[in-house]
Coordinates of C-alpha atoms and ligand atoms in Angstrom, one line a residue:
X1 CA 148.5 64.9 254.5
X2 CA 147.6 68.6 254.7
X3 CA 144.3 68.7 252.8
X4 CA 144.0 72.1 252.2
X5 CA 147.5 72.1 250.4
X6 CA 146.3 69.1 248.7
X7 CA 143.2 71.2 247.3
X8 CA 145.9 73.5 245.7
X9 CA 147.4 71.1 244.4
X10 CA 144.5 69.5 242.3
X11 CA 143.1 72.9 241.9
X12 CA 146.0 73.3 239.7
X13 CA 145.6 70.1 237.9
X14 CA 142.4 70.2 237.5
X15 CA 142.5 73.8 236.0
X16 CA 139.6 74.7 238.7
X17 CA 138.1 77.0 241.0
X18 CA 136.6 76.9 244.1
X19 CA 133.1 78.8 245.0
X20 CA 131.6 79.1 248.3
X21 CA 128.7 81.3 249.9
X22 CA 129.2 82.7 252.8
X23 CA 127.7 80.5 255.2
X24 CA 130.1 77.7 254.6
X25 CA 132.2 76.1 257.5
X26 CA 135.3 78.6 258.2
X27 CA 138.0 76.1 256.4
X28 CA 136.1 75.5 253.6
X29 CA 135.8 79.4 253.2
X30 CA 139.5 79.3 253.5
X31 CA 140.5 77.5 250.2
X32 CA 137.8 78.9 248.0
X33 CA 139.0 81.2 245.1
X34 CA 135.7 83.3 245.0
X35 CA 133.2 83.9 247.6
X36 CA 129.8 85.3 247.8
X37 CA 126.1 85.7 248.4
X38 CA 124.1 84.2 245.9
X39 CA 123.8 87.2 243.6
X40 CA 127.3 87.8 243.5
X41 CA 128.4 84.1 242.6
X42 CA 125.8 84.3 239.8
X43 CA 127.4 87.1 238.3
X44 CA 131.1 85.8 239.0
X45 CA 130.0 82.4 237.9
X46 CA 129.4 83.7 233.7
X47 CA 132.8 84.4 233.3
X48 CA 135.0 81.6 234.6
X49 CA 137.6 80.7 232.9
X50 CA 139.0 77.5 234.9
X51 CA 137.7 74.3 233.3
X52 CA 136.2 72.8 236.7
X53 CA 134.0 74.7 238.8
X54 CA 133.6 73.0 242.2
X55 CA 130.4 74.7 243.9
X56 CA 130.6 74.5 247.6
X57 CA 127.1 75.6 248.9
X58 CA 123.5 74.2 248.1
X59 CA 122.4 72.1 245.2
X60 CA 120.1 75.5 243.9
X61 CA 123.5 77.3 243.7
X62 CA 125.7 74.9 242.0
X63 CA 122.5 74.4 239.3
X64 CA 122.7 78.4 238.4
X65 CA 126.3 77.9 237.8
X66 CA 126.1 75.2 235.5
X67 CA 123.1 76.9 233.9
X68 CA 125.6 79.8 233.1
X69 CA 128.8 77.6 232.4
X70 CA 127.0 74.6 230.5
X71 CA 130.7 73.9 228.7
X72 CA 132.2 73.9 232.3
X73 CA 132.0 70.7 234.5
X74 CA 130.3 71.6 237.8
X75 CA 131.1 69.5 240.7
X76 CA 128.9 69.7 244.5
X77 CA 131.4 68.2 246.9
X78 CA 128.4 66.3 248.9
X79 CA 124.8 65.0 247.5
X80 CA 122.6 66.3 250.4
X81 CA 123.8 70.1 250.2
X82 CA 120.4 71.3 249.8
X83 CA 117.9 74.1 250.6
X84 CA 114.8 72.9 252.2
X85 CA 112.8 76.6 251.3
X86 CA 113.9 75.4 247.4
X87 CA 112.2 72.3 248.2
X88 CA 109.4 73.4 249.0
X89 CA 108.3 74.7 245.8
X90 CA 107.2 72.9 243.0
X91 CA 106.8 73.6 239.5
X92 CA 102.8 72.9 239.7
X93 CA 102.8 75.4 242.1
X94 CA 103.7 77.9 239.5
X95 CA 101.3 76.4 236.7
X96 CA 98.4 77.0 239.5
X97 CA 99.1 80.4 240.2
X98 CA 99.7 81.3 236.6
X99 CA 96.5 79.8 236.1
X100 CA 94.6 82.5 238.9
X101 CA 96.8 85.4 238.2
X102 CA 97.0 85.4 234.2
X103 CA 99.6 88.2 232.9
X104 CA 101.2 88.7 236.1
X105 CA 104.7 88.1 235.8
X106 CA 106.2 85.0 237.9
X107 CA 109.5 86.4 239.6
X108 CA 111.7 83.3 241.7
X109 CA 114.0 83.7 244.1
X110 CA 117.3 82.0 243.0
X111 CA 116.5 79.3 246.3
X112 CA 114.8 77.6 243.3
X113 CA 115.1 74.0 241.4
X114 CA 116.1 74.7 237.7
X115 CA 112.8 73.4 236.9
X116 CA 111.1 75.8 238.7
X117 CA 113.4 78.6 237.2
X118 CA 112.3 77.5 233.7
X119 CA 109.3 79.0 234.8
X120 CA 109.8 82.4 236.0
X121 CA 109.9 85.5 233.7
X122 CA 112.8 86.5 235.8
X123 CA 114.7 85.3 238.8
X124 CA 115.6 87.2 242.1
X125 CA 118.6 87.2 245.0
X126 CA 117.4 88.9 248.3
X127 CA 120.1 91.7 247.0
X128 CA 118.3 93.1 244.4
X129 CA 114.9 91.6 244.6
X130 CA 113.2 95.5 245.2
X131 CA 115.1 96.4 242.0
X132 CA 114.0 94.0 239.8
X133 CA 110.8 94.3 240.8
X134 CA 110.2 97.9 240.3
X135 CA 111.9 97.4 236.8
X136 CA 108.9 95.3 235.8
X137 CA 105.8 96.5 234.0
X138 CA 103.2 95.2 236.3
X139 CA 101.5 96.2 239.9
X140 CA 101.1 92.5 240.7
X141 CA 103.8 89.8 240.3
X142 CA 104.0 86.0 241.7
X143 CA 106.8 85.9 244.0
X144 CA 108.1 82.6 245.7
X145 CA 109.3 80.6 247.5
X146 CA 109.9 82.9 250.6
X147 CA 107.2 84.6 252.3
X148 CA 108.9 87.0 254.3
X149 CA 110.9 88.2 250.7
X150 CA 107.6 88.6 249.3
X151 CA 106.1 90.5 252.2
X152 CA 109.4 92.7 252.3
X153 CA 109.4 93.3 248.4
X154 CA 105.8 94.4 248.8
X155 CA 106.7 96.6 251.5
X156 CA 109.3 98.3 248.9
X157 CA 107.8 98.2 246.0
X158 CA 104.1 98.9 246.6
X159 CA 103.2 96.4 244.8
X160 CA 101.0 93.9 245.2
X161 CA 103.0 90.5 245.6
X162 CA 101.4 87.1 245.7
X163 CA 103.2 84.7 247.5
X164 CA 104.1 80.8 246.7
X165 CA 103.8 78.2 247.7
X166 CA 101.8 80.1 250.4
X167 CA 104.1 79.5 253.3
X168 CA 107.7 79.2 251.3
X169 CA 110.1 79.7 254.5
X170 CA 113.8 79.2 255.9
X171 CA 113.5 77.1 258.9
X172 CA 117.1 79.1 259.7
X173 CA 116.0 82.1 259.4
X174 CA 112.2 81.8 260.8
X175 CA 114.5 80.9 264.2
X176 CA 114.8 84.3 264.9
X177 CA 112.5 86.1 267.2
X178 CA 111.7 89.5 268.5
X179 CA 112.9 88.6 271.9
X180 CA 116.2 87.9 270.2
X181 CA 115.9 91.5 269.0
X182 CA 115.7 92.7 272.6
X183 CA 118.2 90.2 273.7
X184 CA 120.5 91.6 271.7
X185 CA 119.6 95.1 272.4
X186 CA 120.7 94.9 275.9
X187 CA 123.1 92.5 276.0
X188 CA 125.2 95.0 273.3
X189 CA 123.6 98.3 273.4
X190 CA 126.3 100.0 271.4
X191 CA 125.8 97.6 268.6
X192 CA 123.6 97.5 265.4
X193 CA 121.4 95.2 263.8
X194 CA 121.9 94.0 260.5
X195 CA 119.2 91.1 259.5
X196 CA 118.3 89.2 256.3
X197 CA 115.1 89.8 254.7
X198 CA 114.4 85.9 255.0
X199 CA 113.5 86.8 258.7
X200 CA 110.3 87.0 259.9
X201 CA 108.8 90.5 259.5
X202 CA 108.5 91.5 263.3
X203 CA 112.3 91.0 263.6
X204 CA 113.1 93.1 260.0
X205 CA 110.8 96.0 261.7
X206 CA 113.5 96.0 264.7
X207 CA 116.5 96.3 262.7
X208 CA 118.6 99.3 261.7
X209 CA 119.6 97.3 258.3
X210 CA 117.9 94.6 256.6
X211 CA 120.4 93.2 253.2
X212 CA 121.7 90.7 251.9
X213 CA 124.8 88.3 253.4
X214 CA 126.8 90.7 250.3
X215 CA 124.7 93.4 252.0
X216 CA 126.0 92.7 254.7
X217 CA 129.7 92.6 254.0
X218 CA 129.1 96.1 252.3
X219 CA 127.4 97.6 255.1
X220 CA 129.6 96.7 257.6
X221 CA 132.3 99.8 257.9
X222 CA 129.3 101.9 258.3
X223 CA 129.2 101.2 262.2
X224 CA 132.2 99.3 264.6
X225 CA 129.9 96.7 266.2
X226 CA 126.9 94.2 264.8
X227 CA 124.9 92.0 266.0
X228 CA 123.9 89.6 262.8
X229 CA 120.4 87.6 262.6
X230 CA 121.6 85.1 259.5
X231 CA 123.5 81.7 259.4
X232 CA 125.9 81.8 262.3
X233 CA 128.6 81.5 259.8
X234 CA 128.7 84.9 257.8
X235 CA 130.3 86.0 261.3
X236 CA 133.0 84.6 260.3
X237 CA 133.2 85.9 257.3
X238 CA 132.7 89.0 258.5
X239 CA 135.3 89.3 261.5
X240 CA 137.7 87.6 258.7
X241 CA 136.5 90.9 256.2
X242 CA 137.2 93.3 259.1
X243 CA 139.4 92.3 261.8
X244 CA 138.3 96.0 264.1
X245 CA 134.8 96.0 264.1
X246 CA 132.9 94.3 266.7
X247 CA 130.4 91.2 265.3
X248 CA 128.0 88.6 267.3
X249 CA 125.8 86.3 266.0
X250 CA 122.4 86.7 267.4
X251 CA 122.1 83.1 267.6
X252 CA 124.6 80.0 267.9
X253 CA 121.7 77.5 266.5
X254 CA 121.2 79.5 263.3
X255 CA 122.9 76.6 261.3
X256 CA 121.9 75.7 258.1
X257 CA 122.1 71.9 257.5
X258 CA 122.1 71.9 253.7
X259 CA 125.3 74.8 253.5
X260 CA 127.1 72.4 256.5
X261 CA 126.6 69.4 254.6
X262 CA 130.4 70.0 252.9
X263 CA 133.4 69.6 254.7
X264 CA 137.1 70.4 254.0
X265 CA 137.3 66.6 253.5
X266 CA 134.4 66.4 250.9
X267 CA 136.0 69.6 248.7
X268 CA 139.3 67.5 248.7
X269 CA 137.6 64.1 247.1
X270 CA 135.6 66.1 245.2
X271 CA 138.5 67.5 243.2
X272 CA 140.3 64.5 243.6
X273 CA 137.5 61.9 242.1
X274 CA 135.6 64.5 240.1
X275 CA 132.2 64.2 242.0
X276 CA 129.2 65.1 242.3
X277 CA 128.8 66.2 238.7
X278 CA 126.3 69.2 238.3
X279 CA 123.6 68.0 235.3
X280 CA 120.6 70.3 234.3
X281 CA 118.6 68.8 230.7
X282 CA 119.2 71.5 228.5
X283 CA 115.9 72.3 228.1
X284 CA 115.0 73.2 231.1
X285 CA 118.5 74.9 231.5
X286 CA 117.4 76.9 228.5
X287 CA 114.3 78.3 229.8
X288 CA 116.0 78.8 233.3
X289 CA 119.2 80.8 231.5
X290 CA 116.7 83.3 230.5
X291 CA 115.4 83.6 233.8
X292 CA 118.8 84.4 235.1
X293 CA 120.1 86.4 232.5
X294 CA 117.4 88.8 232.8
X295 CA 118.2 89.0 236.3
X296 CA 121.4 89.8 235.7
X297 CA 120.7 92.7 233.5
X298 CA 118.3 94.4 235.4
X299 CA 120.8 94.2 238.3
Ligands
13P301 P1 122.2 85.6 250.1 O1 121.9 85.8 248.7 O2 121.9 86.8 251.0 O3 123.6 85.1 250.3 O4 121.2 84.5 250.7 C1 121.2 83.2 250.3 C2 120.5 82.3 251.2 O5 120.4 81.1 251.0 C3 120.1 82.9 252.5 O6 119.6 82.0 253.3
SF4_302 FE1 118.2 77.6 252.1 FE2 117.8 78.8 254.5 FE3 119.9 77.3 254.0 FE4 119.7 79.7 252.8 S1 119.9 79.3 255.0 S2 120.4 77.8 251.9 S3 117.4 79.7 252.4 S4 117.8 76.6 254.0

């Protein structure tokens, strides 16, 4: 059996459509329909026309589609696709800080549970998290779960950004270090640095870009070689974007377990036995549509 044929097949059956982000394994990337960052499969993911959506990235992802496609069955291909920085806030982490910061407006980074979303006055991607900052009518907002978002959003904005939980991190990105930085810089001094604002500061004050993985894709023609501090996998995704220019992965062990979690395999039964269906209680799906929506406007 050739299982990527076979996902074609049952694509068509199923009247469905295959999403991925970016860090997905390279043949899984292969047979989706749409690919993205998270912003950019938020915004694809309101209008989908297909009846199944089958959401190959982590659990937070899959959640905002069904949030925006509640008449739309929502399918993750494996149960333990999940983000560990999502994790790691809770919603009466929210309730507290609400409690010391009254009127300041709780802004969530999409790496959030729905029932943290239902929360937030607006959500966030690390794409246009400065934006919708500056579009809000305060000087102090409660930003989490990542730290180093919050600290580079404050660094932006001006503002005045309180982070939580207080130490919201990605254990994939926090990998990188400055001496990867200087690595990099000699082993491919031609080369440019493009890094995701999940890093830690030290390593975004050493690089000539810091955006988004969409960022990222966009920023690309600018220069003919890159060196990239993010999941080893948008390299791939990048050499496949642009065949001429030059891209290395700063680091091999950059792997995020969660987005590796779902295999070519897993998509395949996925389709074929309709599992694992997406459920969020509507009303927490309600308060977390709002949340999104908002985003999506400002942006
Ligand atoms: P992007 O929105 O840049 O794709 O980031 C999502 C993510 O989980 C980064 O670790
Ligand atoms: Fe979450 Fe980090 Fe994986 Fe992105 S790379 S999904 S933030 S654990």
């Amino acid at each position: 059996m050739n299982i990527a044929e076979e996902i074609e097949r049952l694509k068509r059956e199923r009247n469905a459509v295959i999403m991925a982000h970016n860090y997905q394994l390279p043949e899984v990337q292969d047979v989706a329909d749409i690919l993205g960052d998270s912003l950019e499969l938020a915004r694809k993911a309101t209008g989908i026309d297909a009846e199944v959506i089958v959401f190959a990235g982590v659990d937070f992802m899959a959640e905002t589609a069904k949030i925006l496609n509640p008449d739309r069955t929502v399918l993750i291909p494996a149960r333990n696709a999940t983000c560990a920085m999502a994790n790691m806030l809770r919603p009466e982490h929210i309730v507290e800080m609400k409690r010391r910061y009254p009127g300041a407006p709780v802004v969530l980074y999409v790496n959030t549970t729905a029932a943290c979303k239902a929360l937030a006055d607006i959500t966030v991607t690390s794409a246009n998290a400065v934006k919708v900052v500056e579009s809000l009518d305060s000087e102090t907002v409660i930003f989490g779960p990542d730290r180093n978002l919050a600290s580079y959003v404050a660094r932006r904005t001006g503002k005045k950004v309180i982070p939580v939980p207080e130490d919201g991190h990605c254990y994939v990105h926090r990998k990188f270090t400055v001496e990867d930085v200087e690595r990099a810089r000699r082993e491919y001094p031609n080369a440019k640095i493009m890094v995701h604002p999940e890093c830690e500061p030290e390593v975004q004050e050493r690089a000539d870009v810091i955006v988004s993985t969409g960022g990222m894709i966009r920023h690309a023609p600018e220069h003919d070689e890159w060196v990239v501090f993010t999941e080893r996998e948008m390299v791939y995704r990048l050499r496949r974007m642009y065949p001429n220019i030059k891209f290395h992965a700063a680091r091999e062990d950059a792997v995020c377990v969660g987005m590796k979690a779902i295999t070519l395999r897993q998509v395949y039964e996925s389709l074929r036995d309709m599992k694992y269906e997406v459920t969020v209680p509507e009303d927490i799906a309600k308060r977390a549509r709002r949340a999104i929506e908002r985003m999506l406007e400002v942006s």
